[in-house]
Amino acid sequence: MISVTNISKTFRVPVPVEGRWAAARALFSRARTDKEAVRDISFTIERGEFVGYIGPNGAGKSTTIKMLTGILHPTRGEVRVAGLSPHKHRTDVARRIGAVFGQRSQLWWDLPVRDSYDILAAMYKVPDRDKRERLARLTELLELDEFLLTPVRKLSLGQRMRADLAAALLHAPDVLFLDEPTIGLDVVAKKRIRTFLQALNRDFGVTVLLTTHDMDDIEQLCRRVMVINRGELAYDGSIEALRERIGLPTTVKVTFGGSFSVPDRWEEPFRLAERGDDYVTLECNRSLISTMEVLRAAGAWGDIADVHMEEPDFEDIIHRIY
Amino acid sequence: MLRMYRMLVIASFRSRMQHPFNFVFGTLMAAVVNVVEFSLIAVVLSRFGSVQGWSTYEVAYLYGAILLSKTLYRTVASDVHHLEKYLVSGDLDQMLTRPVPVLLALMAQNVTIYVAEFLQSAVMLAISLSVLIGSGQTSWLAVPQTLFVVLCGAIICFAIGLATATAGFWITRIRELQVITEDSARFAAQYPLSLYPKWLRYVLCTAIPVGFANYIPSLYVVRGELGGWILAATALFTAGCLALSMRFWRFGLSRYQSAGS
C-alpha cells in the first residue's frame, strides 16, 4: 500500500549570522546550509496494517508524513502510495488517502460541521448516496450528531478531532495518515478516538499510519512500530520486540519525611536521576526490578513520606537507547 | 473545475457572512479609501489638464482600465495575493492533501467583491469612452476593444501577482516585493508611460509588464496609433505571461518547504 525507498529530505536553511550587526547582516546573507531532516529511509506498509511512527521532536516524523501525503517532495528517493507517486500524481493520491493533522483542522472554521462535509464530498466527487451512508455510519461511530450544526470554531478539541476524522474518511480512503490525533485530549476523548480507530482498521481494513507522543496510543493500537531518530529509521518491528528492547522504564519520585542520606552504591538495578532537598527521583526498568523493591531499597535511606510514579518520558527513552 | 471553484467561492462567502459586521465594514472602508484616492487623482488631472499630450479623458481611460483589471484579478484570484499568510502558518499543507489544484483552492479563499473599485473604474471608463467617442476621436468599436483590453490586463495583473507570490516559496515574506511589483507598478500604469524615463518604460513593458495591461493597447484603442495588430500582440503577450507565471508557480510549489509543526 505504501512503499518508501531510500527517501531523504534536505531543507536549505539560512546560516545564523553572529556578532556585531547580526540582524542587519542576516538580511543580506545568502549563506545557506543544508539540513537533512530525513535520511535514507525505506519501509513498506501492507494493506490493513496499523503502524505507529514515533520519535523525539524534530526527528523527522512530520517531514516523512508530509512526503507521503504529497505536501513535500523528497530530495532523493521514491515514495509510492497505492502504486502512485504523491508528488507526480498529487491529486490522484489525494483521492486515495485521508490525513488528519492534530494541530490544525481541515474543516471550514466558520461553517457548521455538516457544511464542511458537503464541500469535501463534492471535492472528492463522492456520490450522494455514498455520502449519506458514510456520514450516517460515521455520525454513529463518532457521535457527531450533537454538534453537526455547530460552527467548527465553537467545537471543543475532542469534538473537533472527531469531526476532522470523519472529514478525512468521507471519501473512504485506503490509507489514513494521522499526525498526533490525540494531542491535547483528555483521557475520555482519547479513549473514544482509539476505539474508533481500532474499529476502522479492523472492520473496514483501512491502513493506518500514526505518529504520536502518547505511548498508550501505540500500545493499544499498533501492531508494528517504526522509530525515527535524527532523521534515520532506528527501529522497525513489532511492539513486543520494542518493549523487550527498551524494557519498562519507570520513574519514581520519593519524598522523605525527614533527613535522608543516599549511599554511594547499592546492589539493586536502578539509578538516581535527581536529588532534591527532600526528595530523590529514581529510574528503573520494571522488567529487571519491581517498583516495590526499589522502594524497599530507598526506604533504607530515610523515612519515606510520599511516593509518586511518573509516566516514562518517551522522548527521553528513545534518546537514550539510540 | 469551474464547478469546484464556484462551490469554494460560495463556501468562502458563507464563512464571511458569519461575521456580517466585518464584511460590511470592510467593504465600506475600502470604498471610502477609493473615493479619497480617486479625488486626489481627479484634482491632479483637473489642474494639469493634459499629461504629455494625453488629455484628461485619455488618462482617465488608462486609470479606469488598470483599476478594473486589478479589481477583476483580485476578485477572481483572491488569496493568491495573500500566499504569505499560508506559507507562514503552514496552512498550505492541507490544501496539498486535497484533490484540487492548490492554485484554484487559493483563488477561492476569502473572496471579496470590491464594490467600490468596480463602480469607480467602470464609471471612469464609461465617461472617458463616451467623451472620446462623442468627439469622434474613436468609434464605438472601442467598447468591445476596451473589454478585451481589460480582460488581458486582468490576466497580466494575475500573472504578475502569481509570480510575485511564487517568490514566497523561497523568501517567505513577500509583502515588500508586492509593493514593488503590484502596487507601485500599477500606480505607474495609471499615467501614460511616456511620462517616465526610458529605462522605467522598458521595465514596465518587460519585467513587470503592466504597460501591456493598459498603455500599449490603448495607444491603438483610444488614440488610433500603431494599428489593430497591437491587440493581437497584446493577447499573445498576455498568454505568454500567463504560461510563464504558471510554470514558475508549479516549480515554486515543488520547492515548498512547509512549516514546522
PDB file of C-alpha atoms in Angstrom, chain A residues 131-280:
ATOM      1  CA  LYS A 131     -22.050  10.313   1.193  1.00  0.00           C
ATOM      2  CA  ARG A 132     -25.281   9.855   3.108  1.00  0.00           C
ATOM      3  CA  GLU A 133     -24.471   6.256   4.019  1.00  0.00           C
ATOM      4  CA  ARG A 134     -20.954   7.005   5.165  1.00  0.00           C
ATOM      5  CA  LEU A 135     -21.943  10.083   7.056  1.00  0.00           C
ATOM      6  CA  ALA A 136     -24.655   8.161   8.860  1.00  0.00           C
ATOM      7  CA  ARG A 137     -22.173   5.488   9.874  1.00  0.00           C
ATOM      8  CA  LEU A 138     -19.505   7.985  10.911  1.00  0.00           C
ATOM      9  CA  THR A 139     -22.060  10.020  12.835  1.00  0.00           C
ATOM     10  CA  GLU A 140     -22.994   6.936  14.770  1.00  0.00           C
ATOM     11  CA  LEU A 141     -19.435   5.755  15.440  1.00  0.00           C
ATOM     12  CA  LEU A 142     -18.043   9.159  16.334  1.00  0.00           C
ATOM     13  CA  GLU A 143     -21.211  10.550  17.905  1.00  0.00           C
ATOM     14  CA  LEU A 144     -21.214  13.568  15.690  1.00  0.00           C
ATOM     15  CA  ASP A 145     -24.914  14.377  15.876  1.00  0.00           C
ATOM     16  CA  GLU A 146     -24.542  16.549  18.956  1.00  0.00           C
ATOM     17  CA  PHE A 147     -22.564  19.133  17.001  1.00  0.00           C
ATOM     18  CA  LEU A 148     -23.243  18.600  13.290  1.00  0.00           C
ATOM     19  CA  LEU A 149     -24.867  22.012  13.036  1.00  0.00           C
ATOM     20  CA  THR A 150     -22.327  23.875  15.181  1.00  0.00           C
ATOM     21  CA  PRO A 151     -19.703  26.068  13.537  1.00  0.00           C
ATOM     22  CA  VAL A 152     -16.299  24.405  13.754  1.00  0.00           C
ATOM     23  CA  ARG A 153     -14.749  27.261  15.707  1.00  0.00           C
ATOM     24  CA  LYS A 154     -17.148  26.564  18.577  1.00  0.00           C
ATOM     25  CA  LEU A 155     -16.239  22.898  18.979  1.00  0.00           C
ATOM     26  CA  SER A 156     -14.159  21.545  21.818  1.00  0.00           C
ATOM     27  CA  LEU A 157     -10.830  19.993  20.901  1.00  0.00           C
ATOM     28  CA  GLY A 158     -12.196  16.490  21.286  1.00  0.00           C
ATOM     29  CA  GLN A 159     -15.248  17.244  19.167  1.00  0.00           C
ATOM     30  CA  ARG A 160     -13.111  18.890  16.535  1.00  0.00           C
ATOM     31  CA  MET A 161     -10.854  15.886  16.338  1.00  0.00           C
ATOM     32  CA  ARG A 162     -13.844  13.587  15.827  1.00  0.00           C
ATOM     33  CA  ALA A 163     -15.223  15.933  13.197  1.00  0.00           C
ATOM     34  CA  ASP A 164     -11.844  16.002  11.464  1.00  0.00           C
ATOM     35  CA  LEU A 165     -11.568  12.226  11.489  1.00  0.00           C
ATOM     36  CA  ALA A 166     -14.964  11.937   9.820  1.00  0.00           C
ATOM     37  CA  ALA A 167     -13.891  14.539   7.260  1.00  0.00           C
ATOM     38  CA  ALA A 168     -10.808  12.516   6.406  1.00  0.00           C
ATOM     39  CA  LEU A 169     -12.869   9.365   5.945  1.00  0.00           C
ATOM     40  CA  LEU A 170     -15.802  10.671   3.955  1.00  0.00           C
ATOM     41  CA  HIS A 171     -14.239   9.648   0.655  1.00  0.00           C
ATOM     42  CA  ALA A 172     -13.426   6.158   2.015  1.00  0.00           C
ATOM     43  CA  PRO A 173      -9.650   6.402   1.644  1.00  0.00           C
ATOM     44  CA  ASP A 174      -7.489   3.274   1.553  1.00  0.00           C
ATOM     45  CA  VAL A 175      -4.871   4.848   3.778  1.00  0.00           C
ATOM     46  CA  LEU A 176      -5.262   7.146   6.732  1.00  0.00           C
ATOM     47  CA  PHE A 177      -2.380   9.304   7.953  1.00  0.00           C
ATOM     48  CA  LEU A 178      -2.705  10.576  11.480  1.00  0.00           C
ATOM     49  CA  ASP A 179      -0.287  13.114  12.883  1.00  0.00           C
ATOM     50  CA  GLU A 180      -0.751  13.401  16.651  1.00  0.00           C
ATOM     51  CA  PRO A 181      -4.508  12.712  16.638  1.00  0.00           C
ATOM     52  CA  THR A 182      -4.777  12.555  20.422  1.00  0.00           C
ATOM     53  CA  ILE A 183      -2.647  15.570  21.273  1.00  0.00           C
ATOM     54  CA  GLY A 184      -4.161  17.706  23.995  1.00  0.00           C
ATOM     55  CA  LEU A 185      -7.180  15.472  24.514  1.00  0.00           C
ATOM     56  CA  ASP A 186      -8.411  14.255  27.888  1.00  0.00           C
ATOM     57  CA  VAL A 187      -8.490  10.589  28.804  1.00  0.00           C
ATOM     58  CA  VAL A 188     -12.106  10.030  27.787  1.00  0.00           C
ATOM     59  CA  ALA A 189     -11.700  11.722  24.442  1.00  0.00           C
ATOM     60  CA  LYS A 190      -8.503   9.791  23.766  1.00  0.00           C
ATOM     61  CA  LYS A 191     -10.213   6.535  24.537  1.00  0.00           C
ATOM     62  CA  ARG A 192     -13.077   7.348  22.205  1.00  0.00           C
ATOM     63  CA  ILE A 193     -10.716   8.119  19.352  1.00  0.00           C
ATOM     64  CA  ARG A 194      -8.733   4.953  19.950  1.00  0.00           C
ATOM     65  CA  THR A 195     -11.814   2.759  19.981  1.00  0.00           C
ATOM     66  CA  PHE A 196     -12.890   4.297  16.740  1.00  0.00           C
ATOM     67  CA  LEU A 197      -9.517   3.865  15.054  1.00  0.00           C
ATOM     68  CA  GLN A 198      -9.401   0.258  16.147  1.00  0.00           C
ATOM     69  CA  ALA A 199     -12.788  -0.449  14.615  1.00  0.00           C
ATOM     70  CA  LEU A 200     -11.849   1.409  11.462  1.00  0.00           C
ATOM     71  CA  ASN A 201      -8.775  -0.706  10.940  1.00  0.00           C
ATOM     72  CA  ARG A 202     -10.342  -3.993  11.978  1.00  0.00           C
ATOM     73  CA  ASP A 203     -13.749  -3.727  10.347  1.00  0.00           C
ATOM     74  CA  PHE A 204     -13.023  -1.669   7.271  1.00  0.00           C
ATOM     75  CA  GLY A 205      -9.439  -2.673   6.599  1.00  0.00           C
ATOM     76  CA  VAL A 206      -8.176   0.878   6.392  1.00  0.00           C
ATOM     77  CA  THR A 207      -4.400   1.067   6.505  1.00  0.00           C
ATOM     78  CA  VAL A 208      -3.297   3.495   9.212  1.00  0.00           C
ATOM     79  CA  LEU A 209      -0.010   5.253   9.818  1.00  0.00           C
ATOM     80  CA  LEU A 210       0.009   7.102  13.100  1.00  0.00           C
ATOM     81  CA  THR A 211       2.504   9.439  14.715  1.00  0.00           C
ATOM     82  CA  THR A 212       2.107  10.190  18.370  1.00  0.00           C
ATOM     83  CA  HIS A 213       3.848  11.095  21.569  1.00  0.00           C
ATOM     84  CA  ASP A 214       1.469   9.013  23.579  1.00  0.00           C
ATOM     85  CA  MET A 215       2.855   5.552  24.298  1.00  0.00           C
ATOM     86  CA  ASP A 216      -0.652   4.356  25.174  1.00  0.00           C
ATOM     87  CA  ASP A 217      -1.761   5.129  21.623  1.00  0.00           C
ATOM     88  CA  ILE A 218       0.997   2.895  20.365  1.00  0.00           C
ATOM     89  CA  GLU A 219       0.429   0.083  22.848  1.00  0.00           C
ATOM     90  CA  GLN A 220      -3.289  -0.071  22.306  1.00  0.00           C
ATOM     91  CA  LEU A 221      -3.454   0.435  18.576  1.00  0.00           C
ATOM     92  CA  CYS A 222      -0.338  -0.563  16.722  1.00  0.00           C
ATOM     93  CA  ARG A 223       0.975  -3.986  15.930  1.00  0.00           C
ATOM     94  CA  ARG A 224       4.033  -2.547  14.298  1.00  0.00           C
ATOM     95  CA  VAL A 225       6.181   0.385  15.340  1.00  0.00           C
ATOM     96  CA  MET A 226       8.781   2.378  13.496  1.00  0.00           C
ATOM     97  CA  VAL A 227      11.112   4.597  15.476  1.00  0.00           C
ATOM     98  CA  ILE A 228      12.794   7.502  13.804  1.00  0.00           C
ATOM     99  CA  ASN A 229      15.632   9.379  15.412  1.00  0.00           C
ATOM    100  CA  ARG A 230      17.700  12.193  13.938  1.00  0.00           C
ATOM    101  CA  GLY A 231      16.191  11.570  10.537  1.00  0.00           C
ATOM    102  CA  GLU A 232      17.036   7.885  10.411  1.00  0.00           C
ATOM    103  CA  LEU A 233      14.936   4.817  10.938  1.00  0.00           C
ATOM    104  CA  ALA A 234      16.183   3.373  14.217  1.00  0.00           C
ATOM    105  CA  TYR A 235      13.724   0.547  14.668  1.00  0.00           C
ATOM    106  CA  ASP A 236      11.069  -1.182  12.619  1.00  0.00           C
ATOM    107  CA  GLY A 237       9.307  -4.159  14.144  1.00  0.00           C
ATOM    108  CA  SER A 238       6.644  -5.417  16.479  1.00  0.00           C
ATOM    109  CA  ILE A 239       5.629  -3.603  19.604  1.00  0.00           C
ATOM    110  CA  GLU A 240       6.607  -6.645  21.694  1.00  0.00           C
ATOM    111  CA  ALA A 241      10.149  -6.660  20.387  1.00  0.00           C
ATOM    112  CA  LEU A 242      10.451  -2.937  21.028  1.00  0.00           C
ATOM    113  CA  ARG A 243       9.273  -3.424  24.581  1.00  0.00           C
ATOM    114  CA  GLU A 244      11.878  -6.113  25.112  1.00  0.00           C
ATOM    115  CA  ARG A 245      14.483  -3.728  23.878  1.00  0.00           C
ATOM    116  CA  ILE A 246      13.547  -0.733  25.971  1.00  0.00           C
ATOM    117  CA  GLY A 247      12.024  -2.684  28.843  1.00  0.00           C
ATOM    118  CA  LEU A 248       9.501  -0.953  31.065  1.00  0.00           C
ATOM    119  CA  PRO A 249      11.203   2.247  32.108  1.00  0.00           C
ATOM    120  CA  THR A 250       9.648   3.859  35.140  1.00  0.00           C
ATOM    121  CA  THR A 251      10.434   6.957  37.125  1.00  0.00           C
ATOM    122  CA  VAL A 252       9.671   7.050  40.838  1.00  0.00           C
ATOM    123  CA  LYS A 253       9.803  10.217  42.867  1.00  0.00           C
ATOM    124  CA  VAL A 254      10.326   9.506  46.547  1.00  0.00           C
ATOM    125  CA  THR A 255       9.797  12.290  49.077  1.00  0.00           C
ATOM    126  CA  PHE A 256      11.330  11.830  52.523  1.00  0.00           C
ATOM    127  CA  GLY A 257       9.737  12.931  55.768  1.00  0.00           C
ATOM    128  CA  GLY A 258      12.972  13.953  57.465  1.00  0.00           C
ATOM    129  CA  SER A 259      16.659  13.858  56.782  1.00  0.00           C
ATOM    130  CA  PHE A 260      17.903  11.145  54.496  1.00  0.00           C
ATOM    131  CA  SER A 261      21.199  10.001  53.117  1.00  0.00           C
ATOM    132  CA  VAL A 262      21.900   8.423  49.776  1.00  0.00           C
ATOM    133  CA  PRO A 263      24.599   5.769  49.873  1.00  0.00           C
ATOM    134  CA  ASP A 264      27.406   5.768  47.323  1.00  0.00           C
ATOM    135  CA  ARG A 265      26.370   2.477  45.839  1.00  0.00           C
ATOM    136  CA  TRP A 266      23.615  -0.085  46.037  1.00  0.00           C
ATOM    137  CA  GLU A 267      23.043  -3.511  44.558  1.00  0.00           C
ATOM    138  CA  GLU A 268      19.594  -3.180  43.034  1.00  0.00           C
ATOM    139  CA  PRO A 269      19.407  -2.235  39.355  1.00  0.00           C
ATOM    140  CA  PHE A 270      18.019   1.306  39.463  1.00  0.00           C
ATOM    141  CA  ARG A 271      19.670   4.663  39.200  1.00  0.00           C
ATOM    142  CA  LEU A 272      19.442   8.053  40.832  1.00  0.00           C
ATOM    143  CA  ALA A 273      18.245  10.618  38.322  1.00  0.00           C
ATOM    144  CA  GLU A 274      17.837  13.653  40.525  1.00  0.00           C
ATOM    145  CA  ARG A 275      18.335  14.616  44.130  1.00  0.00           C
ATOM    146  CA  GLY A 276      16.441  17.465  45.774  1.00  0.00           C
ATOM    147  CA  ASP A 277      16.240  18.870  49.297  1.00  0.00           C
ATOM    148  CA  ASP A 278      13.672  16.404  50.452  1.00  0.00           C
ATOM    149  CA  TYR A 279      13.246  14.046  47.557  1.00  0.00           C
ATOM    150  CA  VAL A 280      15.026  11.803  45.059  1.00  0.00           C
TER     151      VAL A 280
END
